[in-house]
Coordinates of C-alpha atoms in Angstrom, one line a residue:
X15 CA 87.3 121.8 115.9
X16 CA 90.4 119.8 115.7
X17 CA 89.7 116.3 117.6
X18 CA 93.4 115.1 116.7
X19 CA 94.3 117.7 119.2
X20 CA 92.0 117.0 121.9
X21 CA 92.4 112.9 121.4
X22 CA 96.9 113.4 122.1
X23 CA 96.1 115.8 124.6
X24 CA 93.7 113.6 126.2
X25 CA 96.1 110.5 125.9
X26 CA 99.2 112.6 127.2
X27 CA 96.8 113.5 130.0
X28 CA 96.3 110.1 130.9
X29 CA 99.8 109.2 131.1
X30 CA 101.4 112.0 132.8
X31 CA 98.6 111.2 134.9
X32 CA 99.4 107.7 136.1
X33 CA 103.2 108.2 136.8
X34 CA 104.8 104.8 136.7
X35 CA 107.0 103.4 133.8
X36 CA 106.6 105.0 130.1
X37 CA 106.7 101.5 129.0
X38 CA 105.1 101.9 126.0
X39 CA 106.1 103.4 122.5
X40 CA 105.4 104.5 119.6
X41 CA 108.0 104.1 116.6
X42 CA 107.7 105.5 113.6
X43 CA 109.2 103.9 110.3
X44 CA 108.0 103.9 107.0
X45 CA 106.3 101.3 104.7
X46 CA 107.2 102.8 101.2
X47 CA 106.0 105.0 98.7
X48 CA 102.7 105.9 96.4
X49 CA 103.3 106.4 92.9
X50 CA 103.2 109.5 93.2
X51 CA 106.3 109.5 95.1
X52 CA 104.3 110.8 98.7
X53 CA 105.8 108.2 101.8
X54 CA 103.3 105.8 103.6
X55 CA 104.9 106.5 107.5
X56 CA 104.3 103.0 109.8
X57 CA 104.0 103.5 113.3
X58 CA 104.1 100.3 115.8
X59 CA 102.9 100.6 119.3
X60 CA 104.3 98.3 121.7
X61 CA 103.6 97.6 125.5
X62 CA 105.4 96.0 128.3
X63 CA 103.7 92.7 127.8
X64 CA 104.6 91.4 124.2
X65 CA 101.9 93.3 122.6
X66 CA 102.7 95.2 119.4
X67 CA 100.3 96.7 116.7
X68 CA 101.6 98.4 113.5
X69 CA 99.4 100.8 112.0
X70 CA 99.8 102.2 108.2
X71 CA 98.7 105.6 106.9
X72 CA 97.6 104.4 103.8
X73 CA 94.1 103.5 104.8
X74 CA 94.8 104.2 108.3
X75 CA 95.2 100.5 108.5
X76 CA 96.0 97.7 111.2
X77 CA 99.0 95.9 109.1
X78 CA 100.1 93.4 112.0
X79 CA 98.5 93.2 116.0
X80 CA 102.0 90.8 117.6
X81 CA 100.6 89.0 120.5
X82 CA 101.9 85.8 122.6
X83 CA 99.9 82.4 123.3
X84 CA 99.1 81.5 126.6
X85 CA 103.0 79.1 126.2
X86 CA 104.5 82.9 125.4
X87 CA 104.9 82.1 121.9
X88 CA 104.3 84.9 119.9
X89 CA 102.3 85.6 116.6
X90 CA 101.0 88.1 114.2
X91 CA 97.1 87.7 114.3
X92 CA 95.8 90.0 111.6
X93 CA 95.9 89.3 107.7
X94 CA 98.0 91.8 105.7
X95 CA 100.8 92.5 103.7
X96 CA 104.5 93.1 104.3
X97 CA 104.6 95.6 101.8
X98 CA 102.4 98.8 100.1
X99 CA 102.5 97.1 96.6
X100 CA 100.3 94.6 97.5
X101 CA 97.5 97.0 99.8
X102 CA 98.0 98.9 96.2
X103 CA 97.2 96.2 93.8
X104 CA 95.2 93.3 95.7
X105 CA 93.4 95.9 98.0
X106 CA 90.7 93.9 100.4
X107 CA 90.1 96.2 103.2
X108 CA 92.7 94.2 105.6
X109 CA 93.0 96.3 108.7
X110 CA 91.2 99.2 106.7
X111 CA 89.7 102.3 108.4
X112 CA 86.1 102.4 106.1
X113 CA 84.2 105.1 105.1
X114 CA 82.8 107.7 104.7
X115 CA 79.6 104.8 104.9
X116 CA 81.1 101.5 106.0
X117 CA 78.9 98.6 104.9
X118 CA 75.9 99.1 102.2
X119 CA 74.3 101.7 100.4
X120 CA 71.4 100.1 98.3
X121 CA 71.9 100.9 94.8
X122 CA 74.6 103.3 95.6
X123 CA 72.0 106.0 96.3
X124 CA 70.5 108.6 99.2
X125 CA 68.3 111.3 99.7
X126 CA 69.6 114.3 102.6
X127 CA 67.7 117.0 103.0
X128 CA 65.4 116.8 99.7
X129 CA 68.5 116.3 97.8
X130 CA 69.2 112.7 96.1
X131 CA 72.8 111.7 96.2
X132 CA 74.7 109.3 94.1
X133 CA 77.9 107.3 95.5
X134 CA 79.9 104.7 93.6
X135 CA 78.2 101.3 92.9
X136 CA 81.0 99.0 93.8
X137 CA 79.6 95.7 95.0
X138 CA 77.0 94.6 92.8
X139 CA 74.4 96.8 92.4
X140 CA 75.4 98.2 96.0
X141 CA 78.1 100.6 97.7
X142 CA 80.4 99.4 99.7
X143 CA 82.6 101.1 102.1
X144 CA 82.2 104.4 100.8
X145 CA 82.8 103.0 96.8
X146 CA 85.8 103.1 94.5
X147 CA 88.0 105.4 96.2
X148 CA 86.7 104.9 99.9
X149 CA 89.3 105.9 103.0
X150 CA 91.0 102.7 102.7
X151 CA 92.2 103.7 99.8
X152 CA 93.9 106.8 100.9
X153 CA 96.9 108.5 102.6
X154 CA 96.3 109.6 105.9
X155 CA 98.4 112.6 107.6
X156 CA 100.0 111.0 111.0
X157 CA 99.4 114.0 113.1
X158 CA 100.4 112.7 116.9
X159 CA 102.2 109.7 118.1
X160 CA 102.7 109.3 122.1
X161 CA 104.8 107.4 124.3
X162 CA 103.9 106.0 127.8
X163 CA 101.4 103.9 129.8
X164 CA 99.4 104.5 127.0
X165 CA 100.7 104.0 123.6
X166 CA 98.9 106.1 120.3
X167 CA 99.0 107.6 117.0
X168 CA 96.6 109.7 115.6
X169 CA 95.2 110.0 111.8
X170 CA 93.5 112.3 110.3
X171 CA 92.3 112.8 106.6
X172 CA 90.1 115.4 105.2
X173 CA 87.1 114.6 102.7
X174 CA 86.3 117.1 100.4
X175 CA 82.9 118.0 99.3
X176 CA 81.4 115.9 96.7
X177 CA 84.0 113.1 97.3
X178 CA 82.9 109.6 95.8
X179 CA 79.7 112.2 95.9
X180 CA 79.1 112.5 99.6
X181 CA 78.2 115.9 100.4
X182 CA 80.1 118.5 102.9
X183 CA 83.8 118.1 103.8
X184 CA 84.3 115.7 106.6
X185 CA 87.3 115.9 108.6
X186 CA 88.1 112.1 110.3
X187 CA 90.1 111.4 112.8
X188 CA 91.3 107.9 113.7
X189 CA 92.9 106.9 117.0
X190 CA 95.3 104.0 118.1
X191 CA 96.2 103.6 121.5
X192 CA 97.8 100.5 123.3
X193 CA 97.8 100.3 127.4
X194 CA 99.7 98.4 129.7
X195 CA 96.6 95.9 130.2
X196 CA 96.2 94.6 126.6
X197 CA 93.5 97.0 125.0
X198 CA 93.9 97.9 121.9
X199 CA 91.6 101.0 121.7
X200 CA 90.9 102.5 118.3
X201 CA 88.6 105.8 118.3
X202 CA 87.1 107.8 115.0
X203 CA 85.6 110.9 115.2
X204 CA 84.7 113.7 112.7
X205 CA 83.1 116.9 111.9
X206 CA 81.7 118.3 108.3
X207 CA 81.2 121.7 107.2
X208 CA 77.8 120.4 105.9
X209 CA 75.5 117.8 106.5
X210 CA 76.6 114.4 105.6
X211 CA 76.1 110.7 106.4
X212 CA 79.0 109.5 108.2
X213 CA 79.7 105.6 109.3
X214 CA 83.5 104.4 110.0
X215 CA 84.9 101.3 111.1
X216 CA 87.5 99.3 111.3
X217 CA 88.0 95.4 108.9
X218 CA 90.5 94.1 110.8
X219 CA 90.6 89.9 109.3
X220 CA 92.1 87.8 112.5
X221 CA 93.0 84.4 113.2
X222 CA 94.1 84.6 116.3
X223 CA 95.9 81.1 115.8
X224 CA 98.2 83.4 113.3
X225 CA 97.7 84.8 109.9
X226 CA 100.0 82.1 109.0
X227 CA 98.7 79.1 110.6
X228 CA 97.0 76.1 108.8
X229 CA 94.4 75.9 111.0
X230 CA 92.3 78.5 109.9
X231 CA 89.8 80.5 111.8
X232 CA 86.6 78.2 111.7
X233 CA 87.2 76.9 115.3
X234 CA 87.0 80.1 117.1
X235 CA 85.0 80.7 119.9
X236 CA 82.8 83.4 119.1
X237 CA 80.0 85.0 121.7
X238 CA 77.4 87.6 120.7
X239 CA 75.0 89.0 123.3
X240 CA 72.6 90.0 120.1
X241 CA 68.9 88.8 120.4
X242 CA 68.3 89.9 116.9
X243 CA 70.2 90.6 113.7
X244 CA 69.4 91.6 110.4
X245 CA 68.4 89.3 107.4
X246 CA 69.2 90.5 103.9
X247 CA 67.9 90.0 100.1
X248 CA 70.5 88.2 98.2
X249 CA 72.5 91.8 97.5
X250 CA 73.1 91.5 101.3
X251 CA 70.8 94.7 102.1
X252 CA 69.1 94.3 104.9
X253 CA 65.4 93.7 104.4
X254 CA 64.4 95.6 107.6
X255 CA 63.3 92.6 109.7
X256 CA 64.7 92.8 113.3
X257 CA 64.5 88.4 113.2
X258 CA 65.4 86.9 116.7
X259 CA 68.4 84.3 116.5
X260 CA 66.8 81.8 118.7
X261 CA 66.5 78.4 117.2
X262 CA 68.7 80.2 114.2
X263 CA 72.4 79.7 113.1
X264 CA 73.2 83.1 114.1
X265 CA 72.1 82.6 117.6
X266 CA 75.6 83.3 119.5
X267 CA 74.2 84.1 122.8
X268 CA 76.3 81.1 124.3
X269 CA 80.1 80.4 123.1
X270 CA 80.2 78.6 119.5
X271 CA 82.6 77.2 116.8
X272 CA 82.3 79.4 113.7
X273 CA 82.8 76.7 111.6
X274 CA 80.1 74.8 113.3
X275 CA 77.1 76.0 111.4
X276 CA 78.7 78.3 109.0
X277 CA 78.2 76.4 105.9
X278 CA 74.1 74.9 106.9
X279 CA 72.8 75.3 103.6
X280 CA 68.9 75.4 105.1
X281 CA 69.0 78.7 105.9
X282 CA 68.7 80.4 103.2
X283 CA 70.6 83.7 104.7
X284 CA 73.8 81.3 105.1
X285 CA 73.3 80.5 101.0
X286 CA 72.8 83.9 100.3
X287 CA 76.2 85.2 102.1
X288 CA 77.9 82.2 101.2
X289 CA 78.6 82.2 105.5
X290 CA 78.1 84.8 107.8
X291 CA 78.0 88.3 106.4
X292 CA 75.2 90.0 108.4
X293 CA 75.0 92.6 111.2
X294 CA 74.1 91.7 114.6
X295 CA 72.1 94.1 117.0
X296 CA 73.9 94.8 119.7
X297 CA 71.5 97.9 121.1
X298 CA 69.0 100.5 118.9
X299 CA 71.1 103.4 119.4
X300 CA 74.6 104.6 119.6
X301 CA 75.4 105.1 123.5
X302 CA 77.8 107.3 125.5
X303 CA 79.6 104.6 127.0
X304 CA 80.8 101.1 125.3
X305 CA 78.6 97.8 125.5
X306 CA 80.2 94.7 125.2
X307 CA 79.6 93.3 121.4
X308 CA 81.5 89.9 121.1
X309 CA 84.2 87.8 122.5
X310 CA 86.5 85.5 120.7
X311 CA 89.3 83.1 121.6
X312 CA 91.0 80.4 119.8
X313 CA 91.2 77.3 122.0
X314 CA 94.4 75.8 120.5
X315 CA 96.4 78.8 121.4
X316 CA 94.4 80.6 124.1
X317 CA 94.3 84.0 122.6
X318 CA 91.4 86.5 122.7
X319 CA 89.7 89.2 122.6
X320 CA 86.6 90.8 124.0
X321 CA 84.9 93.5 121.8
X322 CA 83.6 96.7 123.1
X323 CA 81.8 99.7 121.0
X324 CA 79.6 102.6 121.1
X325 CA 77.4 101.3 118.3
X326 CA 74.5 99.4 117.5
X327 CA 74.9 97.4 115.4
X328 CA 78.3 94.6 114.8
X329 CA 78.8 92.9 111.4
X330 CA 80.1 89.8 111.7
X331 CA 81.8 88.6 108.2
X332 CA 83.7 84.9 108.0
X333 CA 86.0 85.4 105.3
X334 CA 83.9 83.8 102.8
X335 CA 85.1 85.4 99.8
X336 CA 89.1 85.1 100.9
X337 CA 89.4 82.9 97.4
X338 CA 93.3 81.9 97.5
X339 CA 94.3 85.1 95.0
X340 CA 96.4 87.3 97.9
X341 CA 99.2 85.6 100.1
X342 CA 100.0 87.1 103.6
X343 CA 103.2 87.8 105.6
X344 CA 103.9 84.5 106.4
X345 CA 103.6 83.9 102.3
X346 CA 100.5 81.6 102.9
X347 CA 97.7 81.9 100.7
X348 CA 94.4 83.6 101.9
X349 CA 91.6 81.2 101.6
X350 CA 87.6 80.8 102.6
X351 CA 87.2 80.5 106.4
X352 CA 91.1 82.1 107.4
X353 CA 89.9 84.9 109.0
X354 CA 86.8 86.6 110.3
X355 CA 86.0 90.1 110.8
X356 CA 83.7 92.1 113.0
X357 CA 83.2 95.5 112.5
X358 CA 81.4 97.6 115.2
X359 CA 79.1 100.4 113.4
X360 CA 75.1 101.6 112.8
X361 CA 73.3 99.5 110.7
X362 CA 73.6 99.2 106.8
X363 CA 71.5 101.2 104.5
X364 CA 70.9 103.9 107.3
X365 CA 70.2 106.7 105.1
X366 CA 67.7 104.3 103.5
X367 CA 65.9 103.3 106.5
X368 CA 64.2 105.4 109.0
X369 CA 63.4 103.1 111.1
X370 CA 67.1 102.2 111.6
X371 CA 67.7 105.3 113.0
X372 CA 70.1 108.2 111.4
X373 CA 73.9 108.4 109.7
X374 CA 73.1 112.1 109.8
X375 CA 76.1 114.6 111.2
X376 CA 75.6 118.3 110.8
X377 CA 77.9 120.9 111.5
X378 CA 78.9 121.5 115.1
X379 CA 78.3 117.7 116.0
X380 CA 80.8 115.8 116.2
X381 CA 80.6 112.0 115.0
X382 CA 82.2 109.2 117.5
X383 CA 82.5 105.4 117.1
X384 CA 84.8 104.1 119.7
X385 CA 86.1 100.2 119.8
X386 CA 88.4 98.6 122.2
X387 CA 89.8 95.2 121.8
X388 CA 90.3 94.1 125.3
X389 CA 93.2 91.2 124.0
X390 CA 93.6 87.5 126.2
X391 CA 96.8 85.8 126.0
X392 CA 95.4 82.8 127.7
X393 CA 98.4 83.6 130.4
X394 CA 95.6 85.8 132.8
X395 CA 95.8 84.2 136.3
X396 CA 99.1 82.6 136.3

């Protein structure tokens, strides 16, 4: 099954379809080189309405998302770097595509079918995002960019069996598209050969004020329709309580300041986390259609988005561990609190937990997390 194929024909399909301008584009350029002397090939996909996002094979990362305040002024609202030396050297999942298990594995271990697996303990005495060498730390093929109403490229890369010791050879696939109405729609699938556990997301870090701005991201609105989330030990696995929000820090049911309640010491989930590093539960189950899992807007400039997924679960992470060591485009340093993340996906340690549900894909499924970023310029209405 070759879902690159199916994802460009579907996205040609939809803009021969609608007839109209071929406003948008997709421009292909390249970043630079590995070591190993294979080319990292950029591709930027822009739209009508002063909307561009630049996506990177390496990692099959977001590197810049271009959009204008609600004055028309323009901005780049994603951390990242100008050039593949840094994402080589100071690698911090900006933009990243992660995998093949975003999030945590406890103790870097599994068991799949009455076999135990190891993967790479890489964050404590934890996996993260698939360990040492996860997917944001490889070259992605660009296998179809389109033009149009609808804007896309389309990744692909191919994990062989026993990779960072996941079992089965998953093929990924990983989807950008950019319409005429300001989404920015990024889609993942995948298929194994064997069964595997398979969670991929995307780490995008914004500040919708700009990745170079002074002020931060701390005063962004944030809303999250989650009546529960997920407390963790102090190695940030989740302990397998379901604990409401209400009467909590982490209740964002109605429209709060990050920075409002970030840094309240009495809870001792904010000390553990140093901030916000949890997952939210959106829904119990991955769905067929998307759900909405947060908005955001930054009230000094008036851009936004609103979040929508297939998944359960959202982790919502507020840069706490940005510690001033990286610089940015705009050759600002990145420091605690300039940027906050939320990553739609099932919840961590899955293949740990029953009760969580399953990160199980077998042959002839296929695996599908779909997000859309439906972005607000703060210009809607005039």
């Amino acid at each position: 099954m070759r879902e690159w194929m199916m994802a460009a024909a579907l996205i040609g399909g939809v803009a021969g379809a609608s007839g109209g301008a071929q406003a948008g584009t997709a421009q292909r350029t390249t970043l630079g080189a590995l070591p190993d002397g294979r080319p990292v090939p950029a591709v930027t996909l822009s739209n009508s309405r002063g909307v561009a996002v630049t996506v990177i094979a390496y990692g099959a990362s977001l590197q810049s998302l271009v959009m204008p305040d609600r004055q028309g002024n323009k901005a780049d609202v994603l951390l990242g770097y100008d050039n593949l030396g840094q994402y080589l050297d100071q690698p911090q999942y900006f933009g990243a595509t992660v995998g093949r298990f975003a999030n945590r594995i406890a103790r870097g271990r599994f068991r799949l079918q009455g076999q135990d697996h190891r993967v790479p303990v890489n964050n404590g005495a934890n996996s993260l995002h698939g360990g040492t060498q996860g997917f944001d730390k490889v070259l992605w093929d660009v296998v179809a960019t389109s033009n149009g109403p609808i804007a896309s490229v389309t990744l692909r890369y191919v994990s062989r069996d026993g990779d960072q010791g996941y079992p089965g050879t998953l093929t990924a696939t990983a989807t950008y598209s950019l319409d005429e109405a300001n989404t920015l729609t990024i889609d993942y699938r995948a298929t194994t050969d064997r069964a595997t556990i398979v969670n991929l997301s995307n780490h995008a870090y914004w500040n919708l004020s700009g990745e170079g701005s002074a002020n931060g991201a701390m005063g962004t609105i944030v809303t999250i329709p989650a009546e529960t989330y997920l407390p963790t030990n102090a190695g940030s696995i989740p302990t397998g309580e379901f604990r409401p929000v209400a009467g909590t820090v982490f209740d964002f049911r109605t429209p709060r300041a990050i920075g409002e309640r970030v840094r309240d010491a009495r809870d001792e989930q904010i000390r553990f986390a140093r901030g916000y590093d949890h997952n939210w539960v959106i829904g119990r189950r991955v769905t067929a259609d998307q759900h909405l899992m947060a908005r955001a807007s930054d009230p000094l400039s008036g851009r936004g988005f609103e979040l929508w997924s297939n998944q359960p679960g959202l982790q919502f992470y507020s840069g706490n561990f940005l510690d001033g060591t990286s610089h940015g485009k705009a050759r600002r340093l990145y420091r605690e609190g300039d940027a906050f993340v939320m990553e739609p996906q099932i919840f961590p340690d899955t293949p740990n937990r029953p009760d969580f549900g399953s990160a199980v894909l077998r042959p002839g499924d296929t695996y599908h997390n779909i997000m859309s970023y439906r972005l607000t310029t703060g210009q809607e209405g005039k």
